Short mmCIF file of N, CA, C and O in Angstrom, two decimals:
data_model
loop_
_atom_site.label_atom_id
_atom_site.label_comp_id
_atom_site.label_asym_id
_atom_site.label_seq_id
_atom_site.Cartn_x
_atom_site.Cartn_y
_atom_site.Cartn_z
N MET A 1 -36.54 33.93 -26.76
CA MET A 1 -35.37 34.43 -26.03
C MET A 1 -34.74 33.29 -25.25
O MET A 1 -35.43 32.47 -24.66
N ASN A 2 -33.44 33.21 -25.26
CA ASN A 2 -32.66 32.16 -24.59
C ASN A 2 -32.23 32.67 -23.20
O ASN A 2 -31.06 32.88 -22.94
N ASP A 3 -33.22 32.85 -22.30
CA ASP A 3 -32.92 33.50 -21.02
C ASP A 3 -33.44 32.75 -19.80
O ASP A 3 -33.50 33.31 -18.71
N CYS A 4 -33.77 31.48 -19.94
CA CYS A 4 -34.35 30.72 -18.82
C CYS A 4 -33.27 30.15 -17.92
O CYS A 4 -32.19 29.78 -18.35
N TYR A 5 -33.60 30.07 -16.62
CA TYR A 5 -32.67 29.49 -15.65
C TYR A 5 -33.46 28.90 -14.49
O TYR A 5 -34.63 29.21 -14.27
N SER A 6 -32.79 28.01 -13.75
CA SER A 6 -33.39 27.42 -12.55
C SER A 6 -33.35 28.46 -11.43
O SER A 6 -32.28 28.95 -11.09
N PRO A 7 -34.49 28.77 -10.82
CA PRO A 7 -34.46 29.73 -9.72
C PRO A 7 -33.73 29.19 -8.49
O PRO A 7 -33.32 29.95 -7.64
N HIS A 8 -33.55 27.88 -8.41
CA HIS A 8 -32.88 27.29 -7.25
C HIS A 8 -31.37 27.30 -7.38
O HIS A 8 -30.67 27.55 -6.41
N THR A 9 -30.87 27.02 -8.58
CA THR A 9 -29.41 26.93 -8.77
C THR A 9 -28.85 28.06 -9.62
O THR A 9 -27.65 28.30 -9.60
N GLY A 10 -29.70 28.72 -10.39
CA GLY A 10 -29.24 29.75 -11.31
C GLY A 10 -28.73 29.20 -12.62
O GLY A 10 -28.34 29.95 -13.51
N GLU A 11 -28.74 27.86 -12.77
CA GLU A 11 -28.19 27.24 -13.97
C GLU A 11 -29.10 27.48 -15.18
O GLU A 11 -30.32 27.39 -15.10
N HIS A 12 -28.46 27.79 -16.30
CA HIS A 12 -29.16 28.05 -17.55
C HIS A 12 -29.97 26.82 -17.97
O HIS A 12 -29.52 25.68 -17.83
N ILE A 13 -31.17 27.04 -18.48
CA ILE A 13 -32.01 25.99 -19.03
C ILE A 13 -32.29 26.34 -20.47
O ILE A 13 -32.92 27.36 -20.75
N GLU A 14 -31.80 25.50 -21.37
CA GLU A 14 -32.03 25.75 -22.79
C GLU A 14 -33.39 25.15 -23.16
O GLU A 14 -33.61 23.96 -23.04
N THR A 15 -34.32 26.01 -23.57
CA THR A 15 -35.65 25.55 -23.94
C THR A 15 -36.33 26.55 -24.86
O THR A 15 -36.07 27.75 -24.77
N ASP A 16 -37.18 26.02 -25.73
CA ASP A 16 -38.01 26.88 -26.58
C ASP A 16 -39.39 27.07 -25.96
O ASP A 16 -40.19 27.85 -26.47
N ASN A 17 -39.67 26.35 -24.88
CA ASN A 17 -40.99 26.39 -24.26
C ASN A 17 -40.83 26.52 -22.74
O ASN A 17 -40.97 25.54 -22.00
N PRO A 18 -40.54 27.72 -22.22
CA PRO A 18 -40.29 27.91 -20.79
C PRO A 18 -41.51 27.54 -19.94
O PRO A 18 -42.64 27.84 -20.29
N ALA A 19 -41.24 26.88 -18.81
CA ALA A 19 -42.29 26.56 -17.85
C ALA A 19 -42.49 27.76 -16.92
O ALA A 19 -41.60 28.60 -16.77
N ALA A 20 -43.63 27.80 -16.29
CA ALA A 20 -43.96 28.93 -15.41
C ALA A 20 -43.00 29.04 -14.22
O ALA A 20 -42.75 30.13 -13.73
N TRP A 21 -42.45 27.91 -13.77
CA TRP A 21 -41.56 27.93 -12.60
C TRP A 21 -40.17 28.45 -12.91
O TRP A 21 -39.41 28.76 -12.00
N MET A 22 -39.80 28.51 -14.19
CA MET A 22 -38.44 28.92 -14.57
C MET A 22 -38.25 30.42 -14.38
O MET A 22 -39.16 31.21 -14.58
N GLY A 23 -37.03 30.77 -14.00
CA GLY A 23 -36.67 32.17 -13.93
C GLY A 23 -36.37 32.68 -15.33
O GLY A 23 -35.98 31.92 -16.22
N ARG A 24 -36.57 33.98 -15.52
CA ARG A 24 -36.26 34.61 -16.82
C ARG A 24 -35.32 35.77 -16.57
O ARG A 24 -35.59 36.66 -15.77
N ALA A 25 -34.17 35.76 -17.26
CA ALA A 25 -33.14 36.79 -17.06
C ALA A 25 -33.46 38.08 -17.80
O ALA A 25 -33.01 39.15 -17.39
N GLY A 26 -34.19 37.98 -18.92
CA GLY A 26 -34.47 39.18 -19.70
C GLY A 26 -33.39 39.50 -20.71
O GLY A 26 -33.56 40.42 -21.51
N VAL A 27 -32.27 38.79 -20.67
CA VAL A 27 -31.20 38.93 -21.66
C VAL A 27 -30.76 37.53 -22.07
O VAL A 27 -30.75 36.60 -21.26
N ASP A 28 -30.41 37.38 -23.34
CA ASP A 28 -29.99 36.08 -23.83
C ASP A 28 -28.72 35.60 -23.13
O ASP A 28 -27.81 36.39 -22.85
N CYS A 29 -28.68 34.30 -22.89
CA CYS A 29 -27.47 33.67 -22.36
C CYS A 29 -26.43 33.64 -23.49
O CYS A 29 -26.77 33.37 -24.64
N PRO A 30 -25.18 33.91 -23.19
CA PRO A 30 -24.16 33.83 -24.24
C PRO A 30 -23.94 32.38 -24.68
O PRO A 30 -24.26 31.44 -23.96
N ALA A 31 -23.38 32.22 -25.85
CA ALA A 31 -23.06 30.89 -26.35
C ALA A 31 -21.97 30.28 -25.47
O ALA A 31 -21.06 30.97 -25.01
N TYR A 32 -22.09 28.98 -25.21
CA TYR A 32 -21.07 28.26 -24.44
C TYR A 32 -21.11 26.79 -24.82
O TYR A 32 -22.09 26.30 -25.35
N ASN A 33 -20.02 26.09 -24.59
CA ASN A 33 -19.90 24.68 -24.91
C ASN A 33 -20.53 23.89 -23.76
O ASN A 33 -19.95 23.79 -22.69
N ARG A 34 -21.68 23.27 -23.99
CA ARG A 34 -22.42 22.61 -22.92
C ARG A 34 -21.74 21.35 -22.39
O ARG A 34 -22.10 20.86 -21.33
N GLN A 35 -20.77 20.80 -23.12
CA GLN A 35 -20.03 19.64 -22.61
C GLN A 35 -18.89 20.07 -21.68
O GLN A 35 -18.43 19.28 -20.87
N GLU A 36 -18.43 21.30 -21.81
CA GLU A 36 -17.27 21.75 -21.03
C GLU A 36 -17.55 22.94 -20.13
O GLU A 36 -16.72 23.30 -19.31
N GLN A 37 -18.72 23.55 -20.27
CA GLN A 37 -19.03 24.75 -19.49
C GLN A 37 -20.48 24.72 -19.02
O GLN A 37 -21.30 23.98 -19.56
N THR A 38 -20.76 25.55 -18.02
CA THR A 38 -22.12 25.74 -17.53
C THR A 38 -22.33 27.24 -17.37
O THR A 38 -21.43 27.97 -16.96
N ALA A 39 -23.54 27.69 -17.70
CA ALA A 39 -23.87 29.11 -17.56
C ALA A 39 -24.82 29.29 -16.38
O ALA A 39 -25.73 28.48 -16.18
N TYR A 40 -24.60 30.35 -15.61
CA TYR A 40 -25.42 30.65 -14.44
C TYR A 40 -25.89 32.09 -14.49
O TYR A 40 -25.13 32.99 -14.83
N TRP A 41 -27.13 32.29 -14.10
CA TRP A 41 -27.66 33.64 -13.92
C TRP A 41 -27.51 33.99 -12.46
O TRP A 41 -28.00 33.28 -11.59
N ARG A 42 -26.79 35.07 -12.19
CA ARG A 42 -26.58 35.51 -10.81
C ARG A 42 -27.20 36.89 -10.58
O ARG A 42 -26.85 37.57 -9.64
N GLY A 43 -28.10 37.28 -11.47
CA GLY A 43 -28.67 38.61 -11.37
C GLY A 43 -27.77 39.62 -12.06
O GLY A 43 -26.70 39.28 -12.54
N GLY A 44 -28.21 40.85 -12.12
CA GLY A 44 -27.39 41.85 -12.77
C GLY A 44 -27.48 41.76 -14.28
O GLY A 44 -28.33 41.06 -14.83
N PRO A 45 -26.58 42.40 -14.99
CA PRO A 45 -26.69 42.49 -16.44
C PRO A 45 -26.09 41.34 -17.22
O PRO A 45 -26.20 41.30 -18.43
N ALA A 46 -25.40 40.39 -16.56
CA ALA A 46 -24.66 39.39 -17.34
C ALA A 46 -24.80 37.99 -16.75
O ALA A 46 -25.07 37.81 -15.58
N TRP A 47 -24.59 37.02 -17.61
CA TRP A 47 -24.50 35.62 -17.22
C TRP A 47 -23.06 35.30 -16.85
O TRP A 47 -22.13 35.93 -17.33
N VAL A 48 -22.87 34.30 -16.00
CA VAL A 48 -21.53 33.81 -15.66
C VAL A 48 -21.38 32.45 -16.32
O VAL A 48 -22.22 31.57 -16.15
N VAL A 49 -20.32 32.27 -17.10
CA VAL A 49 -20.04 30.99 -17.75
C VAL A 49 -18.81 30.41 -17.06
O VAL A 49 -17.77 31.05 -16.98
N GLU A 50 -18.97 29.19 -16.53
CA GLU A 50 -17.89 28.54 -15.79
C GLU A 50 -17.52 27.22 -16.44
O GLU A 50 -18.37 26.54 -17.00
N ASP A 51 -16.24 26.86 -16.32
CA ASP A 51 -15.81 25.54 -16.77
C ASP A 51 -16.44 24.49 -15.88
O ASP A 51 -16.58 24.68 -14.67
N VAL A 52 -16.81 23.38 -16.47
CA VAL A 52 -17.36 22.26 -15.71
C VAL A 52 -16.20 21.44 -15.18
O VAL A 52 -15.28 21.11 -15.91
N THR A 53 -16.22 21.14 -13.89
CA THR A 53 -15.21 20.29 -13.31
C THR A 53 -15.64 18.85 -13.51
O THR A 53 -16.72 18.47 -13.08
N PRO A 54 -14.83 18.05 -14.19
CA PRO A 54 -15.24 16.67 -14.40
C PRO A 54 -15.33 15.91 -13.09
O PRO A 54 -14.56 16.17 -12.17
N ALA A 55 -16.28 15.01 -13.01
CA ALA A 55 -16.43 14.18 -11.81
C ALA A 55 -15.19 13.29 -11.66
O ALA A 55 -14.65 12.83 -12.65
N PRO A 56 -14.75 13.09 -10.42
CA PRO A 56 -13.59 12.23 -10.25
C PRO A 56 -13.90 10.81 -10.72
O PRO A 56 -15.02 10.34 -10.61
N ALA A 57 -12.87 10.17 -11.25
CA ALA A 57 -13.03 8.77 -11.67
C ALA A 57 -13.14 7.91 -10.43
O ALA A 57 -12.48 8.15 -9.43
N GLY A 58 -13.97 6.92 -10.47
CA GLY A 58 -14.13 6.03 -9.32
C GLY A 58 -15.18 6.53 -8.35
O GLY A 58 -15.75 7.61 -8.50
N ARG A 59 -15.42 5.74 -7.34
CA ARG A 59 -16.46 6.05 -6.35
C ARG A 59 -15.87 6.92 -5.25
O ARG A 59 -14.84 6.59 -4.67
N THR A 60 -16.53 8.03 -4.94
CA THR A 60 -16.02 8.96 -3.92
C THR A 60 -16.86 8.95 -2.64
O THR A 60 -16.52 9.64 -1.70
N VAL A 61 -17.94 8.20 -2.61
CA VAL A 61 -18.75 8.09 -1.40
C VAL A 61 -18.62 6.65 -0.90
O VAL A 61 -18.97 5.70 -1.59
N LEU A 62 -18.09 6.53 0.31
CA LEU A 62 -17.85 5.23 0.92
C LEU A 62 -18.66 5.12 2.21
O LEU A 62 -18.98 6.13 2.83
N SER A 63 -18.91 3.90 2.63
CA SER A 63 -19.49 3.73 3.97
C SER A 63 -18.40 4.12 4.97
O SER A 63 -17.20 4.11 4.65
N ALA A 64 -18.80 4.46 6.18
CA ALA A 64 -17.82 4.80 7.22
C ALA A 64 -16.88 3.62 7.44
O ALA A 64 -15.67 3.79 7.62
N ARG A 65 -17.41 2.41 7.43
CA ARG A 65 -16.58 1.21 7.62
C ARG A 65 -15.54 1.08 6.50
O ARG A 65 -14.38 0.78 6.76
N GLU A 66 -15.96 1.32 5.25
CA GLU A 66 -15.02 1.23 4.14
C GLU A 66 -13.89 2.25 4.31
O GLU A 66 -12.72 1.94 4.05
N PHE A 67 -14.25 3.47 4.75
CA PHE A 67 -13.22 4.48 4.94
C PHE A 67 -12.30 4.12 6.09
O PHE A 67 -11.07 4.22 5.96
N LEU A 68 -12.85 3.65 7.21
CA LEU A 68 -12.01 3.25 8.34
C LEU A 68 -11.07 2.11 7.97
O LEU A 68 -9.94 2.06 8.46
N ASP A 69 -11.52 1.22 7.11
CA ASP A 69 -10.68 0.10 6.68
C ASP A 69 -9.47 0.55 5.86
O ASP A 69 -8.54 -0.23 5.66
N ARG A 70 -9.47 1.78 5.40
CA ARG A 70 -8.32 2.30 4.65
C ARG A 70 -7.13 2.59 5.56
O ARG A 70 -6.00 2.68 5.11
N PHE A 71 -7.38 2.74 6.85
CA PHE A 71 -6.32 3.08 7.80
C PHE A 71 -5.60 1.81 8.27
O PHE A 71 -6.22 0.77 8.47
N THR A 72 -4.29 1.94 8.45
CA THR A 72 -3.50 0.82 8.98
C THR A 72 -3.79 0.68 10.48
O THR A 72 -4.31 1.61 11.12
N ASN A 73 -3.40 -0.45 11.05
CA ASN A 73 -3.57 -0.66 12.49
C ASN A 73 -2.74 0.36 13.28
O ASN A 73 -3.18 0.83 14.33
N THR A 74 -1.57 0.71 12.78
CA THR A 74 -0.72 1.69 13.46
C THR A 74 -1.39 3.06 13.47
O THR A 74 -1.39 3.75 14.51
N GLU A 75 -1.97 3.46 12.34
CA GLU A 75 -2.67 4.75 12.27
C GLU A 75 -3.89 4.74 13.19
O GLU A 75 -4.14 5.71 13.92
N TYR A 76 -4.64 3.66 13.17
CA TYR A 76 -5.81 3.53 14.03
C TYR A 76 -5.42 3.63 15.50
O TYR A 76 -6.05 4.36 16.27
N ALA A 77 -4.36 2.93 15.88
CA ALA A 77 -3.91 2.96 17.27
C ALA A 77 -3.47 4.37 17.68
O ALA A 77 -3.73 4.81 18.81
N ALA A 78 -2.82 5.08 16.77
CA ALA A 78 -2.38 6.45 17.08
C ALA A 78 -3.56 7.38 17.31
O ALA A 78 -3.53 8.23 18.21
N VAL A 79 -4.61 7.21 16.54
CA VAL A 79 -5.82 8.03 16.73
C VAL A 79 -6.46 7.68 18.07
O VAL A 79 -6.82 8.57 18.85
N ARG A 80 -6.60 6.40 18.35
CA ARG A 80 -7.25 5.96 19.60
C ARG A 80 -6.44 6.39 20.83
O ARG A 80 -7.02 6.65 21.88
N ALA A 81 -5.11 6.45 20.71
CA ALA A 81 -4.25 6.81 21.84
C ALA A 81 -4.13 8.32 22.03
O ALA A 81 -3.71 8.78 23.10
N SER A 82 -4.53 9.08 21.02
CA SER A 82 -4.38 10.54 21.09
C SER A 82 -5.29 11.14 22.16
O SER A 82 -6.41 10.68 22.37
N THR A 83 -4.79 12.18 22.81
CA THR A 83 -5.60 12.92 23.77
C THR A 83 -6.10 14.24 23.17
O THR A 83 -6.73 15.02 23.87
N ASP A 84 -5.81 14.46 21.89
CA ASP A 84 -6.25 15.69 21.22
C ASP A 84 -7.76 15.64 21.02
O ASP A 84 -8.29 14.77 20.34
N VAL A 85 -8.45 16.58 21.65
CA VAL A 85 -9.92 16.56 21.62
C VAL A 85 -10.45 16.76 20.20
O VAL A 85 -11.48 16.17 19.84
N ASN A 86 -9.78 17.54 19.39
CA ASN A 86 -10.24 17.76 18.02
C ASN A 86 -10.13 16.48 17.19
O ASN A 86 -11.01 16.18 16.39
N LEU A 87 -9.06 15.73 17.40
CA LEU A 87 -8.91 14.46 16.69
C LEU A 87 -9.95 13.46 17.18
O LEU A 87 -10.55 12.74 16.38
N GLN A 88 -10.20 13.42 18.47
CA GLN A 88 -11.22 12.51 19.01
C GLN A 88 -12.60 12.86 18.47
O GLN A 88 -13.39 11.98 18.13
N ARG A 89 -12.89 14.16 18.37
CA ARG A 89 -14.19 14.59 17.82
C ARG A 89 -14.31 14.17 16.35
O ARG A 89 -15.35 13.68 15.93
N ALA A 90 -13.23 14.35 15.58
CA ALA A 90 -13.25 13.96 14.17
C ALA A 90 -13.48 12.44 14.05
O ALA A 90 -14.27 11.98 13.22
N TYR A 91 -12.83 11.69 14.91
CA TYR A 91 -12.99 10.23 14.89
C TYR A 91 -14.43 9.85 15.28
O TYR A 91 -15.05 9.01 14.64
N ASP A 92 -14.96 10.48 16.31
CA ASP A 92 -16.34 10.20 16.73
C ASP A 92 -17.34 10.52 15.62
O ASP A 92 -18.29 9.79 15.39
N ASN A 93 -17.11 11.64 14.93
CA ASN A 93 -17.98 12.00 13.81
C ASN A 93 -17.89 10.96 12.70
O ASN A 93 -18.90 10.63 12.07
N LEU A 94 -16.71 10.44 12.48
CA LEU A 94 -16.52 9.44 11.44
C LEU A 94 -17.27 8.15 11.77
O LEU A 94 -18.01 7.62 10.94
N ILE A 95 -17.12 7.66 12.98
CA ILE A 95 -17.77 6.39 13.30
C ILE A 95 -19.29 6.54 13.41
O ILE A 95 -20.01 5.56 13.28
N ALA A 96 -19.77 7.76 13.61
CA ALA A 96 -21.21 7.99 13.67
C ALA A 96 -21.83 8.21 12.28
O ALA A 96 -23.04 8.15 12.13
N ALA A 97 -20.98 8.41 11.28
CA ALA A 97 -21.47 8.73 9.94
C ALA A 97 -22.01 7.50 9.23
O ALA A 97 -21.53 6.39 9.43
N ASP A 98 -23.00 7.71 8.39
CA ASP A 98 -23.49 6.65 7.52
C ASP A 98 -22.56 6.45 6.34
O ASP A 98 -22.39 5.35 5.84
N PHE A 99 -21.99 7.56 5.87
CA PHE A 99 -21.10 7.50 4.71
C PHE A 99 -20.05 8.59 4.83
O PHE A 99 -20.19 9.52 5.63
N VAL A 100 -19.00 8.46 4.04
CA VAL A 100 -17.92 9.45 3.96
C VAL A 100 -17.79 9.85 2.50
O VAL A 100 -17.57 9.01 1.64
N ASP A 101 -17.93 11.14 2.24
CA ASP A 101 -17.75 11.67 0.89
C ASP A 101 -16.32 12.19 0.81
O ASP A 101 -15.96 13.17 1.48
N LEU A 102 -15.49 11.54 0.02
CA LEU A 102 -14.08 11.90 -0.07
C LEU A 102 -13.86 13.31 -0.60
O LEU A 102 -12.78 13.87 -0.43
N THR A 103 -14.88 13.91 -1.25
CA THR A 103 -14.74 15.27 -1.77
C THR A 103 -15.20 16.31 -0.76
O THR A 103 -15.07 17.51 -1.01
N ASP A 104 -15.73 15.88 0.38
CA ASP A 104 -16.20 16.81 1.42
C ASP A 104 -14.99 17.48 2.07
O ASP A 104 -14.09 16.79 2.57
N PRO A 105 -14.93 18.81 2.10
CA PRO A 105 -13.79 19.49 2.71
C PRO A 105 -13.56 19.10 4.17
O PRO A 105 -12.42 19.11 4.63
N ALA A 106 -14.61 18.73 4.89
CA ALA A 106 -14.45 18.33 6.29
C ALA A 106 -13.59 17.07 6.42
O ALA A 106 -12.83 16.93 7.38
N VAL A 107 -13.69 16.17 5.45
CA VAL A 107 -12.86 14.96 5.47
C VAL A 107 -11.39 15.36 5.31
O VAL A 107 -10.53 14.89 6.05
N GLY A 108 -11.12 16.24 4.38
CA GLY A 108 -9.75 16.72 4.18
C GLY A 108 -9.21 17.43 5.40
O GLY A 108 -8.04 17.25 5.76
N LEU A 109 -10.06 18.20 6.08
CA LEU A 109 -9.61 18.90 7.29
C LEU A 109 -9.26 17.93 8.41
O LEU A 109 -8.30 18.12 9.14
N GLY A 110 -10.06 16.86 8.54
CA GLY A 110 -9.75 15.85 9.54
C GLY A 110 -8.42 15.18 9.25
O GLY A 110 -7.61 14.93 10.17
N LEU A 111 -8.16 14.91 7.97
CA LEU A 111 -6.88 14.31 7.60
C LEU A 111 -5.74 15.30 7.79
O LEU A 111 -4.63 14.92 8.18
N ASP A 112 -6.00 16.60 7.54
CA ASP A 112 -4.97 17.63 7.80
C ASP A 112 -4.59 17.64 9.28
O ASP A 112 -3.41 17.81 9.63
N LEU A 113 -5.58 17.46 10.14
CA LEU A 113 -5.30 17.39 11.58
C LEU A 113 -4.42 16.19 11.89
O LEU A 113 -3.48 16.28 12.67
N MET A 114 -4.72 15.07 11.24
CA MET A 114 -3.89 13.87 11.45
C MET A 114 -2.46 14.10 10.97
O MET A 114 -1.51 13.64 11.62
N VAL A 115 -2.29 14.84 9.88
CA VAL A 115 -0.95 15.18 9.40
C VAL A 115 -0.25 16.07 10.43
O VAL A 115 0.90 15.83 10.80
N ALA A 116 -0.96 17.09 10.91
CA ALA A 116 -0.36 18.02 11.88
C ALA A 116 0.05 17.32 13.17
O ALA A 116 1.05 17.69 13.79
N LEU A 117 -0.69 16.28 13.56
CA LEU A 117 -0.37 15.55 14.79
C LEU A 117 0.60 14.40 14.57
O LEU A 117 0.95 13.68 15.50
N GLY A 118 1.03 14.19 13.31
CA GLY A 118 2.01 13.16 13.01
C GLY A 118 1.44 11.75 12.91
O GLY A 118 2.20 10.79 12.89
N VAL A 119 0.11 11.63 12.82
CA VAL A 119 -0.50 10.31 12.68
C VAL A 119 -0.27 9.76 11.27
O VAL A 119 0.00 8.58 11.08
N ILE A 120 -0.38 10.64 10.27
CA ILE A 120 -0.11 10.30 8.88
C ILE A 120 0.73 11.41 8.27
O ILE A 120 0.87 12.49 8.87
N ASP A 121 1.28 11.18 7.08
CA ASP A 121 1.98 12.26 6.39
C ASP A 121 1.14 12.71 5.19
O ASP A 121 0.10 12.11 4.89
N ALA A 122 1.58 13.75 4.52
CA ALA A 122 0.79 14.35 3.43
C ALA A 122 0.55 13.37 2.28
O ALA A 122 -0.52 13.37 1.68
N SER A 123 1.54 12.52 1.98
CA SER A 123 1.33 11.57 0.89
C SER A 123 0.29 10.52 1.28
O SER A 123 -0.48 10.07 0.44
N ARG A 124 0.24 10.17 2.55
CA ARG A 124 -0.77 9.21 3.02
C ARG A 124 -2.16 9.83 2.94
O ARG A 124 -3.14 9.15 2.60
N LYS A 125 -2.26 11.13 3.22
CA LYS A 125 -3.55 11.82 3.09
C LYS A 125 -4.05 11.67 1.66
O LYS A 125 -5.22 11.35 1.44
N SER A 126 -3.17 11.89 0.69
CA SER A 126 -3.56 11.76 -0.72
C SER A 126 -4.06 10.36 -1.02
O SER A 126 -5.05 10.18 -1.74
N GLU A 127 -3.39 9.34 -0.48
CA GLU A 127 -3.82 7.96 -0.68
C GLU A 127 -5.21 7.72 -0.10
O GLU A 127 -6.05 7.07 -0.72
N LEU A 128 -5.45 8.25 1.09
CA LEU A 128 -6.73 8.04 1.76
C LEU A 128 -7.89 8.71 1.01
O LEU A 128 -9.03 8.27 1.14
N LEU A 129 -7.58 9.76 0.26
CA LEU A 129 -8.63 10.49 -0.46
C LEU A 129 -8.83 9.99 -1.89
O LEU A 129 -9.68 10.53 -2.61
N GLN A 130 -8.09 8.97 -2.29
CA GLN A 130 -8.25 8.43 -3.65
C GLN A 130 -9.62 7.78 -3.80
O GLN A 130 -10.03 7.00 -2.94
N PRO A 131 -10.34 8.09 -4.88
CA PRO A 131 -11.62 7.42 -5.12
C PRO A 131 -11.43 5.91 -5.21
O PRO A 131 -10.39 5.42 -5.65
N GLU A 132 -12.43 5.18 -4.78
CA GLU A 132 -12.42 3.72 -4.85
C GLU A 132 -12.43 3.28 -6.30
O GLU A 132 -13.20 3.80 -7.11
N GLY A 133 -11.56 2.36 -6.64
CA GLY A 133 -11.52 1.83 -7.99
C GLY A 133 -10.63 2.59 -8.94
O GLY A 133 -10.69 2.38 -10.14
N THR A 134 -9.78 3.48 -8.42
CA THR A 134 -8.85 4.19 -9.30
C THR A 134 -7.45 3.69 -9.12
O THR A 134 -7.11 3.03 -8.20
#
């Protein structure tokens, strides 16, 4: 039976020899294109088949210093001069971070705050979120 899945992620595991740790759905997983889709067991009577989102081209995890270096001196000065406590907290979190994951929604929210406060505009936000090497 083609019904094995990871109990941690729910992701389908194609195998003819299930290990004891694997979950068993009790119903066969439907056919899917493994290069373009992933199947998940979420309980209940059916599997969920989802399109795979391709990984972004380029490097999306930067050191905090690398990310800070993306900002112009004018943008940096505007952040430092701001009295907005939320912007200051976002900046403090950034300088305390070991790394910045450009795909992390919190990074986008911090940049949205900068847009709302007029530090950067929406097109600049897009530039700042571009993976390294693209």
